[in-house]
Amino acid sequence: MSTSNYYDLIVLGSDLAGLAAAALVARRGKRVLVLPIAPLDGVDTSPPDPVVCDPTPVLCGDSAIFRRVFDELGVWQQIRRERQPIAGKLHLALPSGRLDLDVGLANLNAELDRERPDSDYQGAWEEHQRRAAACEAAWEELIGNEQLSNEGLWERRAAAKIAAHLPDVSADELQPLAADHPLRACARAMLPALSHLTPMQLGRAAALYHASQWERGPEDLAGGVPRLRAFLLDRLLTHGGEVKTGLRVAELLVQRGRVSGVAFFGKRDHYGCEHMIIADDPALVLGDLGPVDALRAALGIPLHELAVVARRYILHLEVDVAGLSPALDGLVINQASPREGSSGHGVGTSYIRVDPTVIGDARRLAITHIIAPDERLEHLRERLLDRLDRAHVLPYVHEHVRWSYSAHDGRGALDGRGRSLAELPPELRPTAMDPILASVADPPPLGVALLPHTTDLRNLFLAGRAVLPGLGLVGELAVAVAVAGAIVAPGRARSRPLFLGR
């Protein structure tokens, strides 16, 4: 077998962390190849019109690590100008009531006085906001001062030392509010969407970090996560990086404790590399290459300690304007009631983003619905819309749907009655849903970390959601910086580099 191409770095997968690491390494003058599993630009062109793969708001635009990455890539000022508040209201459709909140929660007191007129909540909410601000400042300092070493998180002394920098948040700051009080949902309802770690294992300091960013706006980047991916992809290609989508990896080639390259199905030659990144669910990537248990042992990756406890199912709709309430705009969060099977993992929660643009006489909706990992997808669209109808979030929506589409169920684009809009059945390979993870062994260090970014193969790294899942997008960018720094130090970077590992 001959080597036809040789790269300083080959990236397997499509997670944003891997794409960011690839862009940084290319920016530092190395030859980089990305072999994606899903669309790198975060856009799906299969339905009648292109849709975004991930409609989650980008809340961390003022984080130090966010600026660190995009400043080095030369696009920070452009991104800064594109940050903006989410258009419309935040609607909390809860089993215990409903709050319709303005940007920045400016009318929160008025809504609570209407919904819970006898509730004394002011002191608890002020304490919550004080702790959230303190936790955000502490996490930003840990990341900015290079104290959050992911490798150190696996040593008890190091983890304890890092934890000492975080505020003591062991007590419930929202006491004495009842368990079903709307403020509790306001503080935690977004966690299953923002964090890749189950809320049941997420550290309280990390939960308050997300809450602080959420309650300030919420803000988003114009174009959302796909816009971030577009910036990274553009910087990767500008600096000579390559993306090849038609190659399917058949084997990792290992020599003397190092990955030496990859072989492909249908090709006699292979590609060599100096370093490699797995930038997706390791079990998914490694499962395509051979027996997971054997590869896990060879790479030293503790995959047996991870569990997928929930998944994010995304559904896109185009709906007649006449079928939507004029009061429905912005972002709607609908939580399941206990009898509907809600769980501490967020199962049953729906996040509905309403595109403010009217297209002809229709509007677009993107729904992220948290489901159990084994939930069947055959009729999930219909069940989800029935549930949102019963909750009076999208009443009578079925008859007004022009088309619905999900990349996850393999059903293609359907009309409002569940019939295919194509003359032939879709020939689609369903796209994997984003997982919400948990540790089945020890609790996650600091309530944020699961996998180390290093492996037993000294030139193989992990850069994906499973490394620092508790910090969400911030964690992905932090991992990208750590891995890029392990491969090659910055050259003439615009700011001092931040390293989270060796």
Short mmCIF file of C-alpha atoms in Angstrom, two decimals:
data_model
loop_
_atom_site.label_atom_id
_atom_site.label_comp_id
_atom_site.label_asym_id
_atom_site.label_seq_id
_atom_site.Cartn_x
_atom_site.Cartn_y
_atom_site.Cartn_z
CA MET A 1 0.00 0.00 0.00
CA SER A 2 1.48 3.33 -1.08
CA THR A 3 1.11 6.80 0.45
CA SER A 4 -0.39 9.21 -2.08
CA ASN A 5 -0.75 12.24 0.22
CA TYR A 6 0.85 13.30 3.48
CA TYR A 7 -0.62 15.83 5.93
CA ASP A 8 0.51 17.42 9.15
CA LEU A 9 -3.02 16.84 10.50
CA ILE A 10 -5.99 14.71 9.47
CA VAL A 11 -9.33 15.39 11.19
CA LEU A 12 -12.00 12.65 11.21
CA GLY A 13 -15.48 13.99 11.94
CA SER A 14 -17.55 17.15 11.93
CA ASP A 15 -17.83 18.49 15.49
CA LEU A 16 -17.23 22.21 15.77
CA ALA A 17 -14.27 21.60 18.11
CA GLY A 18 -12.47 19.59 15.44
CA LEU A 19 -13.21 22.17 12.74
CA ALA A 20 -11.92 24.97 14.99
CA ALA A 21 -8.74 23.00 15.77
CA ALA A 22 -8.23 22.34 12.05
CA ALA A 23 -8.61 26.05 11.22
CA LEU A 24 -6.13 27.04 13.96
CA VAL A 25 -3.55 24.48 12.85
CA ALA A 26 -3.91 25.56 9.22
CA ARG A 27 -3.57 29.20 10.29
CA ARG A 28 -0.26 28.24 11.91
CA GLY A 29 1.14 27.04 8.60
CA LYS A 30 0.46 23.29 8.63
CA ARG A 31 -1.11 21.13 5.94
CA VAL A 32 -4.55 19.99 7.14
CA LEU A 33 -7.18 17.60 5.76
CA VAL A 34 -10.72 17.28 7.16
CA LEU A 35 -12.78 14.15 6.42
CA PRO A 36 -16.28 15.08 7.65
CA ILE A 37 -19.15 12.79 8.59
CA ALA A 38 -21.89 15.46 8.52
CA PRO A 39 -22.07 18.79 6.65
CA LEU A 40 -19.26 21.03 7.91
CA ASP A 41 -21.15 24.23 7.13
CA GLY A 42 -24.06 23.21 9.37
CA VAL A 43 -26.60 23.54 6.54
CA ASP A 44 -28.81 20.75 5.19
CA THR A 45 -29.89 21.18 1.57
CA SER A 46 -32.13 18.09 1.40
CA PRO A 47 -35.55 19.67 2.22
CA PRO A 48 -37.44 21.99 -0.16
CA ASP A 49 -35.25 24.87 1.08
CA PRO A 50 -31.94 24.77 3.00
CA VAL A 51 -32.25 24.52 6.78
CA VAL A 52 -29.72 24.80 9.63
CA CYS A 53 -28.58 21.59 11.28
CA ASP A 54 -28.34 23.18 14.74
CA PRO A 55 -30.71 26.05 15.66
CA THR A 56 -29.28 26.51 19.20
CA PRO A 57 -28.49 30.17 20.01
CA VAL A 58 -24.83 31.19 20.30
CA LEU A 59 -24.81 32.76 23.75
CA CYS A 60 -21.08 32.85 24.51
CA GLY A 61 -20.02 35.55 22.06
CA ASP A 62 -18.27 37.59 24.75
CA SER A 63 -16.39 34.66 26.29
CA ALA A 64 -12.60 34.95 26.43
CA ILE A 65 -12.07 31.64 24.63
CA PHE A 66 -14.53 32.68 21.90
CA ARG A 67 -12.58 35.85 21.26
CA ARG A 68 -9.25 33.98 21.55
CA VAL A 69 -10.09 31.59 18.69
CA PHE A 70 -11.64 34.04 16.27
CA ASP A 71 -9.15 36.80 16.98
CA GLU A 72 -6.30 34.52 15.93
CA LEU A 73 -8.26 33.57 12.82
CA GLY A 74 -8.73 37.26 11.99
CA VAL A 75 -12.54 37.47 12.04
CA TRP A 76 -13.32 38.51 15.62
CA GLN A 77 -14.39 42.06 14.77
CA GLN A 78 -16.77 40.80 12.12
CA ILE A 79 -18.29 38.29 14.52
CA ARG A 80 -18.58 40.93 17.23
CA ARG A 81 -20.62 43.15 14.90
CA GLU A 82 -22.96 40.27 14.04
CA ARG A 83 -23.95 39.52 17.65
CA GLN A 84 -27.49 40.58 18.40
CA PRO A 85 -30.39 39.85 20.80
CA ILE A 86 -32.77 37.12 19.71
CA ALA A 87 -35.67 38.77 17.93
CA GLY A 88 -38.99 38.45 19.72
CA LYS A 89 -39.94 37.21 23.16
CA LEU A 90 -38.90 34.24 25.25
CA HIS A 91 -42.01 32.16 25.92
CA LEU A 92 -41.83 29.66 28.78
CA ALA A 93 -44.72 27.23 28.31
CA LEU A 94 -44.51 25.25 31.55
CA PRO A 95 -46.80 22.72 33.21
CA SER A 96 -47.23 25.24 36.04
CA GLY A 97 -47.99 28.28 33.88
CA ARG A 98 -46.67 30.52 31.14
CA LEU A 99 -44.30 33.48 31.06
CA ASP A 100 -43.90 35.74 28.01
CA LEU A 101 -40.61 37.53 28.60
CA ASP A 102 -38.99 40.47 26.83
CA VAL A 103 -35.32 40.58 25.81
CA GLY A 104 -33.08 40.54 28.88
CA LEU A 105 -36.03 39.43 31.05
CA ALA A 106 -36.97 43.11 31.41
CA ASN A 107 -40.61 42.30 32.27
CA LEU A 108 -39.88 39.29 34.48
CA ASN A 109 -41.33 40.88 37.62
CA ALA A 110 -44.56 41.83 35.87
CA GLU A 111 -44.98 38.33 34.43
CA LEU A 112 -44.31 36.67 37.79
CA ASP A 113 -46.70 39.01 39.55
CA ARG A 114 -49.35 37.99 37.03
CA GLU A 115 -48.61 34.26 37.19
CA ARG A 116 -47.73 33.95 40.90
CA PRO A 117 -49.15 37.04 42.62
CA ASP A 118 -48.63 35.64 46.14
CA SER A 119 -45.04 34.49 45.62
CA ASP A 120 -42.16 36.24 47.40
CA TYR A 121 -39.40 35.62 44.89
CA GLN A 122 -37.28 38.78 44.83
CA GLY A 123 -34.65 37.72 47.35
CA ALA A 124 -34.16 34.28 45.83
CA TRP A 125 -33.82 35.65 42.31
CA GLU A 126 -31.33 38.33 43.35
CA GLU A 127 -29.22 35.66 45.06
CA HIS A 128 -29.41 33.50 41.94
CA GLN A 129 -28.21 36.34 39.73
CA ARG A 130 -25.38 37.19 42.15
CA ARG A 131 -24.12 33.60 42.16
CA ALA A 132 -24.52 33.23 38.40
CA ALA A 133 -22.39 36.33 37.79
CA ALA A 134 -19.73 35.07 40.24
CA CYS A 135 -19.62 31.66 38.55
CA GLU A 136 -19.28 33.18 35.10
CA ALA A 137 -16.39 35.37 36.26
CA ALA A 138 -14.68 32.38 37.88
CA TRP A 139 -14.98 30.12 34.82
CA GLU A 140 -13.74 32.88 32.53
CA GLU A 141 -10.74 33.44 34.81
CA LEU A 142 -9.96 29.71 34.89
CA ILE A 143 -10.00 29.49 31.12
CA GLY A 144 -8.28 32.81 30.53
CA ASN A 145 -5.46 32.15 33.02
CA GLU A 146 -4.77 28.64 31.73
CA GLN A 147 -5.71 27.00 35.04
CA LEU A 148 -8.34 24.64 33.62
CA SER A 149 -6.04 21.85 32.45
CA ASN A 150 -8.21 19.06 31.07
CA GLU A 151 -5.44 16.55 31.80
CA GLY A 152 -5.31 17.79 35.38
CA LEU A 153 -9.03 17.20 35.81
CA TRP A 154 -8.28 13.48 36.00
CA GLU A 155 -6.11 13.88 39.07
CA ARG A 156 -7.90 14.43 42.38
CA ARG A 157 -5.43 16.99 43.68
CA ALA A 158 -5.54 19.03 40.48
CA ALA A 159 -9.34 18.88 40.31
CA ALA A 160 -9.63 19.97 43.94
CA LYS A 161 -7.22 22.87 43.32
CA ILE A 162 -9.22 24.02 40.32
CA ALA A 163 -12.50 23.64 42.21
CA ALA A 164 -11.14 25.93 44.91
CA HIS A 165 -11.29 28.80 42.41
CA LEU A 166 -15.05 28.32 41.93
CA PRO A 167 -17.62 29.89 44.26
CA ASP A 168 -19.28 27.62 46.82
CA VAL A 169 -22.69 26.96 45.29
CA SER A 170 -23.60 23.83 47.23
CA ALA A 171 -26.70 25.47 48.72
CA ASP A 172 -29.87 26.01 46.66
CA GLU A 173 -29.96 29.74 45.96
CA LEU A 174 -33.61 29.60 44.88
CA GLN A 175 -34.87 28.43 48.25
CA PRO A 176 -37.62 28.70 49.46
CA LEU A 177 -39.29 28.72 46.01
CA ALA A 178 -41.41 25.65 45.25
CA ALA A 179 -40.11 22.98 42.89
CA ASP A 180 -42.60 24.04 40.20
CA HIS A 181 -41.97 27.79 40.51
CA PRO A 182 -41.45 29.37 37.06
CA LEU A 183 -38.15 30.96 38.17
CA ARG A 184 -36.58 27.53 38.56
CA ALA A 185 -37.47 26.75 34.96
CA CYS A 186 -36.26 30.17 33.86
CA ALA A 187 -32.85 29.41 35.42
CA ARG A 188 -32.44 25.84 34.11
CA ALA A 189 -34.75 25.31 31.13
CA MET A 190 -32.01 25.87 28.53
CA LEU A 191 -29.47 23.45 30.01
CA PRO A 192 -30.41 20.41 27.84
CA ALA A 193 -29.89 22.59 24.76
CA LEU A 194 -26.70 24.41 25.82
CA SER A 195 -24.81 21.63 27.62
CA HIS A 196 -23.78 18.28 26.13
CA LEU A 197 -23.73 16.79 29.65
CA THR A 198 -26.95 15.71 31.36
CA PRO A 199 -28.31 18.34 33.78
CA MET A 200 -28.36 15.62 36.45
CA GLN A 201 -24.53 15.50 36.44
CA LEU A 202 -23.77 19.06 35.42
CA GLY A 203 -21.92 20.94 38.15
CA ARG A 204 -23.92 23.69 39.82
CA ALA A 205 -21.19 26.22 39.01
CA ALA A 206 -21.38 25.25 35.34
CA ALA A 207 -25.18 25.44 35.37
CA LEU A 208 -24.99 28.95 36.82
CA TYR A 209 -22.38 29.86 34.18
CA HIS A 210 -24.87 28.98 31.43
CA ALA A 211 -27.66 30.77 33.32
CA SER A 212 -25.67 33.99 33.50
CA GLN A 213 -25.14 34.02 29.72
CA TRP A 214 -28.74 33.04 29.06
CA GLU A 215 -30.36 35.63 31.32
CA ARG A 216 -28.34 38.55 29.94
CA GLY A 217 -30.03 38.30 26.54
CA PRO A 218 -30.39 35.86 25.26
CA GLU A 219 -28.10 36.84 22.42
CA ASP A 220 -27.28 35.01 19.22
CA LEU A 221 -24.96 35.38 16.29
CA ALA A 222 -26.63 36.36 13.03
CA GLY A 223 -26.82 32.99 11.29
CA GLY A 224 -26.22 31.07 14.52
CA VAL A 225 -23.98 27.99 14.71
CA PRO A 226 -23.89 27.60 10.89
CA ARG A 227 -22.40 31.10 10.68
CA LEU A 228 -19.64 30.10 13.12
CA ARG A 229 -18.95 27.02 11.05
CA ALA A 230 -18.85 29.11 7.88
CA PHE A 231 -16.19 31.37 9.44
CA LEU A 232 -14.10 28.37 10.50
CA LEU A 233 -14.46 26.62 7.16
CA ASP A 234 -13.51 29.79 5.27
CA ARG A 235 -10.41 30.28 7.45
CA LEU A 236 -9.43 26.63 7.02
CA LEU A 237 -9.63 26.84 3.22
CA THR A 238 -8.01 30.30 3.09
CA HIS A 239 -4.93 28.93 4.84
CA GLY A 240 -4.57 25.94 2.53
CA GLY A 241 -6.62 23.36 4.41
CA GLU A 242 -8.54 20.72 2.45
CA VAL A 243 -11.95 19.09 2.91
CA LYS A 244 -12.79 15.81 1.18
CA THR A 245 -16.33 14.50 1.58
CA GLY A 246 -16.31 11.50 -0.75
CA LEU A 247 -13.81 9.33 1.14
CA ARG A 248 -14.85 6.65 3.61
CA VAL A 249 -12.19 5.60 6.11
CA ALA A 250 -11.66 1.85 6.34
CA GLU A 251 -8.74 1.65 8.78
CA LEU A 252 -6.50 3.64 11.06
CA LEU A 253 -2.87 2.77 10.38
CA VAL A 254 -0.78 2.53 13.56
CA GLN A 255 2.99 2.10 13.81
CA ARG A 256 5.10 2.18 16.99
CA GLY A 257 2.46 3.75 19.16
CA ARG A 258 1.50 6.45 16.67
CA VAL A 259 -1.18 6.87 14.03
CA SER A 260 0.62 6.91 10.69
CA GLY A 261 -2.35 7.44 8.38
CA VAL A 262 -5.70 6.18 7.14
CA ALA A 263 -6.80 3.70 4.49
CA PHE A 264 -10.02 4.08 2.52
CA PHE A 265 -12.64 1.77 1.08
CA GLY A 266 -12.21 1.46 -2.68
CA LYS A 267 -8.70 2.96 -2.79
CA ARG A 268 -5.41 1.08 -2.97
CA ASP A 269 -3.31 3.92 -1.59
CA HIS A 270 -3.61 5.67 1.76
CA TYR A 271 -3.05 9.09 3.28
CA GLY A 272 -0.26 9.58 5.82
CA CYS A 273 -0.27 12.06 8.68
CA GLU A 274 1.85 13.46 11.50
CA HIS A 275 -1.16 13.99 13.81
CA MET A 276 -4.83 12.98 13.84
CA ILE A 277 -7.97 14.29 15.56
CA ILE A 278 -11.20 12.38 16.11
CA ALA A 279 -13.78 15.17 15.92
CA ASP A 280 -17.03 13.35 16.54
CA ASP A 281 -18.57 10.79 18.88
CA PRO A 282 -15.57 8.41 19.31
CA ALA A 283 -17.83 5.35 19.45
CA LEU A 284 -19.45 6.39 16.15
CA VAL A 285 -16.12 6.99 14.41
CA LEU A 286 -14.35 3.96 15.83
CA GLY A 287 -17.39 1.73 15.30
CA ASP A 288 -17.04 2.21 11.56
CA LEU A 289 -13.39 1.16 11.72
CA GLY A 290 -13.58 -2.06 13.67
CA PRO A 291 -14.64 -3.62 16.99
CA VAL A 292 -15.07 -0.71 19.39
CA ASP A 293 -13.82 -2.61 22.44
CA ALA A 294 -10.52 -3.53 20.77
CA LEU A 295 -9.94 -0.02 19.42
CA ARG A 296 -10.93 1.49 22.74
CA ALA A 297 -8.32 -0.58 24.54
CA ALA A 298 -5.65 0.31 21.98
CA LEU A 299 -6.39 4.03 22.18
CA GLY A 300 -6.94 4.20 25.94
CA ILE A 301 -10.35 5.88 25.56
CA PRO A 302 -12.76 5.05 28.43
CA LEU A 303 -15.83 4.78 26.21
CA HIS A 304 -17.34 2.16 28.51
CA GLU A 305 -17.72 4.88 31.15
CA LEU A 306 -19.95 7.01 28.90
CA ALA A 307 -23.67 6.70 28.35
CA VAL A 308 -26.02 8.52 25.99
CA VAL A 309 -29.00 9.43 28.18
CA ALA A 310 -30.89 11.63 25.70
CA ARG A 311 -30.70 12.92 22.14
CA ARG A 312 -31.65 16.12 20.32
CA TYR A 313 -34.19 15.54 17.56
CA ILE A 314 -34.54 18.52 15.22
CA LEU A 315 -37.66 19.13 13.12
CA HIS A 316 -38.14 21.94 10.59
CA LEU A 317 -41.55 23.24 9.57
CA GLU A 318 -42.95 25.69 7.05
CA VAL A 319 -46.36 26.78 8.30
CA ASP A 320 -49.06 29.06 6.89
CA VAL A 321 -49.12 32.39 8.70
CA ALA A 322 -52.83 31.82 9.31
CA GLY A 323 -51.92 28.74 11.35
CA LEU A 324 -49.72 30.58 13.86
CA SER A 325 -50.71 32.90 16.66
CA PRO A 326 -49.56 36.51 16.10
CA ALA A 327 -48.18 36.37 19.66
CA LEU A 328 -45.84 33.48 18.77
CA ASP A 329 -42.34 34.78 18.07
CA GLY A 330 -38.76 34.47 19.24
CA LEU A 331 -38.05 31.33 21.24
CA VAL A 332 -40.54 29.02 22.92
CA ILE A 333 -39.52 26.52 25.60
CA ASN A 334 -42.14 23.88 26.34
CA GLN A 335 -41.45 21.49 29.21
CA ALA A 336 -43.17 18.15 29.60
CA SER A 337 -45.37 17.57 32.61
CA PRO A 338 -44.49 14.71 34.99
CA ARG A 339 -47.22 12.52 33.53
CA GLU A 340 -45.75 13.03 30.04
CA GLY A 341 -42.49 11.43 31.09
CA SER A 342 -40.20 14.37 31.88
CA SER A 343 -36.81 13.43 33.30
CA GLY A 344 -33.75 14.96 34.87
CA HIS A 345 -32.03 14.59 31.50
CA GLY A 346 -34.45 17.07 29.88
CA VAL A 347 -36.42 14.43 27.95
CA GLY A 348 -39.71 15.88 26.74
CA THR A 349 -38.48 19.49 26.53
CA SER A 350 -38.97 21.30 23.21
CA TYR A 351 -37.20 24.45 21.99
CA ILE A 352 -39.01 26.21 19.15
CA ARG A 353 -37.33 29.01 17.22
CA VAL A 354 -39.61 31.09 15.03
CA ASP A 355 -38.02 32.77 12.04
CA PRO A 356 -39.33 36.36 12.10
CA THR A 357 -39.20 36.54 8.31
CA VAL A 358 -42.51 35.95 6.50
CA ILE A 359 -41.85 33.98 3.31
CA GLY A 360 -44.80 34.66 1.05
CA ASP A 361 -47.61 33.82 3.45
CA ALA A 362 -45.68 31.29 5.51
CA ARG A 363 -43.14 31.19 8.35
CA ARG A 364 -40.37 28.77 9.27
CA LEU A 365 -39.99 27.01 12.62
CA ALA A 366 -37.07 24.95 13.92
CA ILE A 367 -37.91 22.60 16.80
CA THR A 368 -35.28 20.90 18.95
CA HIS A 369 -36.95 18.15 20.98
CA ILE A 370 -35.12 16.17 23.68
CA ILE A 371 -35.91 12.46 23.40
CA ALA A 372 -34.86 9.27 25.15
CA PRO A 373 -31.96 7.50 23.40
CA ASP A 374 -34.12 4.52 22.41
CA GLU A 375 -37.23 6.44 21.30
CA ARG A 376 -38.62 5.30 17.96
CA LEU A 377 -38.60 7.91 15.18
CA GLU A 378 -41.16 6.49 12.71
CA HIS A 379 -44.03 8.72 13.83
CA LEU A 380 -42.20 11.12 16.11
CA ARG A 381 -43.08 14.13 13.93
CA GLU A 382 -46.79 13.49 14.33
CA ARG A 383 -46.50 12.76 18.08
CA LEU A 384 -44.47 15.92 18.65
CA LEU A 385 -46.93 18.15 16.81
CA ASP A 386 -49.84 16.50 18.67
CA ARG A 387 -48.10 17.27 21.96
CA LEU A 388 -47.46 20.92 21.04
CA ASP A 389 -51.10 21.16 19.96
CA ARG A 390 -52.31 19.85 23.34
CA ALA A 391 -49.97 22.26 25.13
CA HIS A 392 -51.56 25.18 23.18
CA VAL A 393 -48.13 26.13 21.81
CA LEU A 394 -48.98 25.24 18.18
CA PRO A 395 -52.76 24.68 18.22
CA TYR A 396 -54.25 23.05 15.11
CA VAL A 397 -50.85 23.19 13.43
CA HIS A 398 -51.24 19.93 11.48
CA GLU A 399 -53.61 21.37 8.90
CA HIS A 400 -51.38 24.41 8.28
CA VAL A 401 -48.02 22.62 7.75
CA ARG A 402 -46.76 23.04 4.18
CA TRP A 403 -43.76 20.80 4.71
CA SER A 404 -41.89 19.21 7.56
CA TYR A 405 -38.36 17.80 7.50
CA SER A 406 -35.96 16.09 9.86
CA ALA A 407 -32.52 14.77 8.93
CA HIS A 408 -32.78 12.17 11.69
CA ASP A 409 -35.69 9.91 10.72
CA GLY A 410 -34.99 9.18 7.03
CA ARG A 411 -38.53 10.16 5.99
CA GLY A 412 -37.58 13.14 3.84
CA ALA A 413 -39.88 16.14 3.37
CA LEU A 414 -43.55 15.49 4.18
CA ASP A 415 -46.71 17.52 3.87
CA GLY A 416 -49.01 18.29 6.79
CA ARG A 417 -50.68 14.91 6.48
CA GLY A 418 -47.45 12.93 6.61
CA ARG A 419 -47.27 12.22 2.88
CA SER A 420 -43.99 12.44 1.00
CA LEU A 421 -43.53 15.48 -1.21
CA ALA A 422 -41.21 13.56 -3.54
CA GLU A 423 -42.41 11.24 -6.26
CA LEU A 424 -40.06 8.54 -5.00
CA PRO A 425 -39.27 7.58 -1.38
CA PRO A 426 -36.23 9.44 -0.08
CA GLU A 427 -32.90 7.63 -0.35
CA LEU A 428 -31.51 9.16 2.81
CA ARG A 429 -29.03 7.97 5.40
CA PRO A 430 -30.41 9.43 8.64
CA THR A 431 -28.04 11.88 10.32
CA ALA A 432 -27.03 11.03 13.88
CA MET A 433 -28.65 13.18 16.57
CA ASP A 434 -26.51 15.21 18.98
CA PRO A 435 -26.21 13.18 22.19
CA ILE A 436 -26.61 14.31 25.78
CA LEU A 437 -24.00 12.36 27.73
CA ALA A 438 -23.48 11.03 31.24
CA SER A 439 -20.78 9.18 33.13
CA VAL A 440 -21.72 5.70 34.37
CA ALA A 441 -18.60 5.45 36.54
CA ASP A 442 -17.34 8.33 38.67
CA PRO A 443 -19.02 11.75 38.63
CA PRO A 444 -17.65 14.04 35.90
CA PRO A 445 -14.71 16.11 37.22
CA LEU A 446 -16.03 19.55 38.25
CA GLY A 447 -19.31 18.51 36.64
CA VAL A 448 -18.00 19.43 33.18
CA ALA A 449 -15.45 16.88 31.84
CA LEU A 450 -15.86 13.34 30.49
CA LEU A 451 -13.03 12.30 28.15
CA PRO A 452 -9.40 13.47 28.12
CA HIS A 453 -8.35 15.09 24.86
CA THR A 454 -5.23 12.90 24.72
CA THR A 455 -5.07 9.15 24.02
CA ASP A 456 -2.53 6.37 24.46
CA LEU A 457 -1.45 7.00 20.88
CA ARG A 458 0.66 10.09 21.41
CA ASN A 459 -0.29 11.83 18.15
CA LEU A 460 -4.03 11.04 18.31
CA PHE A 461 -6.34 13.57 19.98
CA LEU A 462 -10.05 13.96 20.71
CA ALA A 463 -11.73 17.27 19.86
CA GLY A 464 -15.48 16.98 20.19
CA ARG A 465 -18.47 17.41 22.48
CA ALA A 466 -17.52 14.53 24.78
CA VAL A 467 -14.33 16.13 26.17
CA LEU A 468 -15.72 19.13 28.10
CA PRO A 469 -19.46 18.60 27.50
CA GLY A 470 -20.58 20.55 30.57
CA LEU A 471 -19.32 23.85 29.11
CA GLY A 472 -21.15 23.42 25.80
CA LEU A 473 -19.84 25.57 22.94
CA VAL A 474 -17.26 27.22 25.21
CA GLY A 475 -15.95 23.76 26.06
CA GLU A 476 -15.67 22.84 22.39
CA LEU A 477 -13.62 25.95 21.64
CA ALA A 478 -11.45 25.37 24.71
CA VAL A 479 -10.72 21.83 23.53
CA ALA A 480 -9.90 23.14 20.05
CA VAL A 481 -7.30 25.50 21.52
CA ALA A 482 -5.83 22.74 23.70
CA VAL A 483 -5.48 20.27 20.84
CA ALA A 484 -4.19 22.85 18.35
CA GLY A 485 -1.59 23.91 20.92
CA ALA A 486 -0.49 20.31 21.45
CA ILE A 487 0.04 19.92 17.69
CA VAL A 488 1.69 23.24 16.93
CA ALA A 489 2.21 26.40 18.96
CA PRO A 490 0.83 29.66 17.56
CA GLY A 491 3.14 31.67 15.38
CA ARG A 492 2.37 35.33 15.10
CA ALA A 493 -0.94 35.07 16.93
CA ARG A 494 -2.75 38.28 17.78
CA SER A 495 -3.09 37.44 21.43
CA ARG A 496 -1.33 35.32 24.02
CA PRO A 497 -2.19 31.63 23.47
CA LEU A 498 -4.40 29.75 25.89
CA PHE A 499 -3.60 26.10 26.57
CA LEU A 500 -5.81 23.68 28.46
CA GLY A 501 -3.57 20.63 28.19
CA ARG A 502 -0.01 19.63 27.61
#
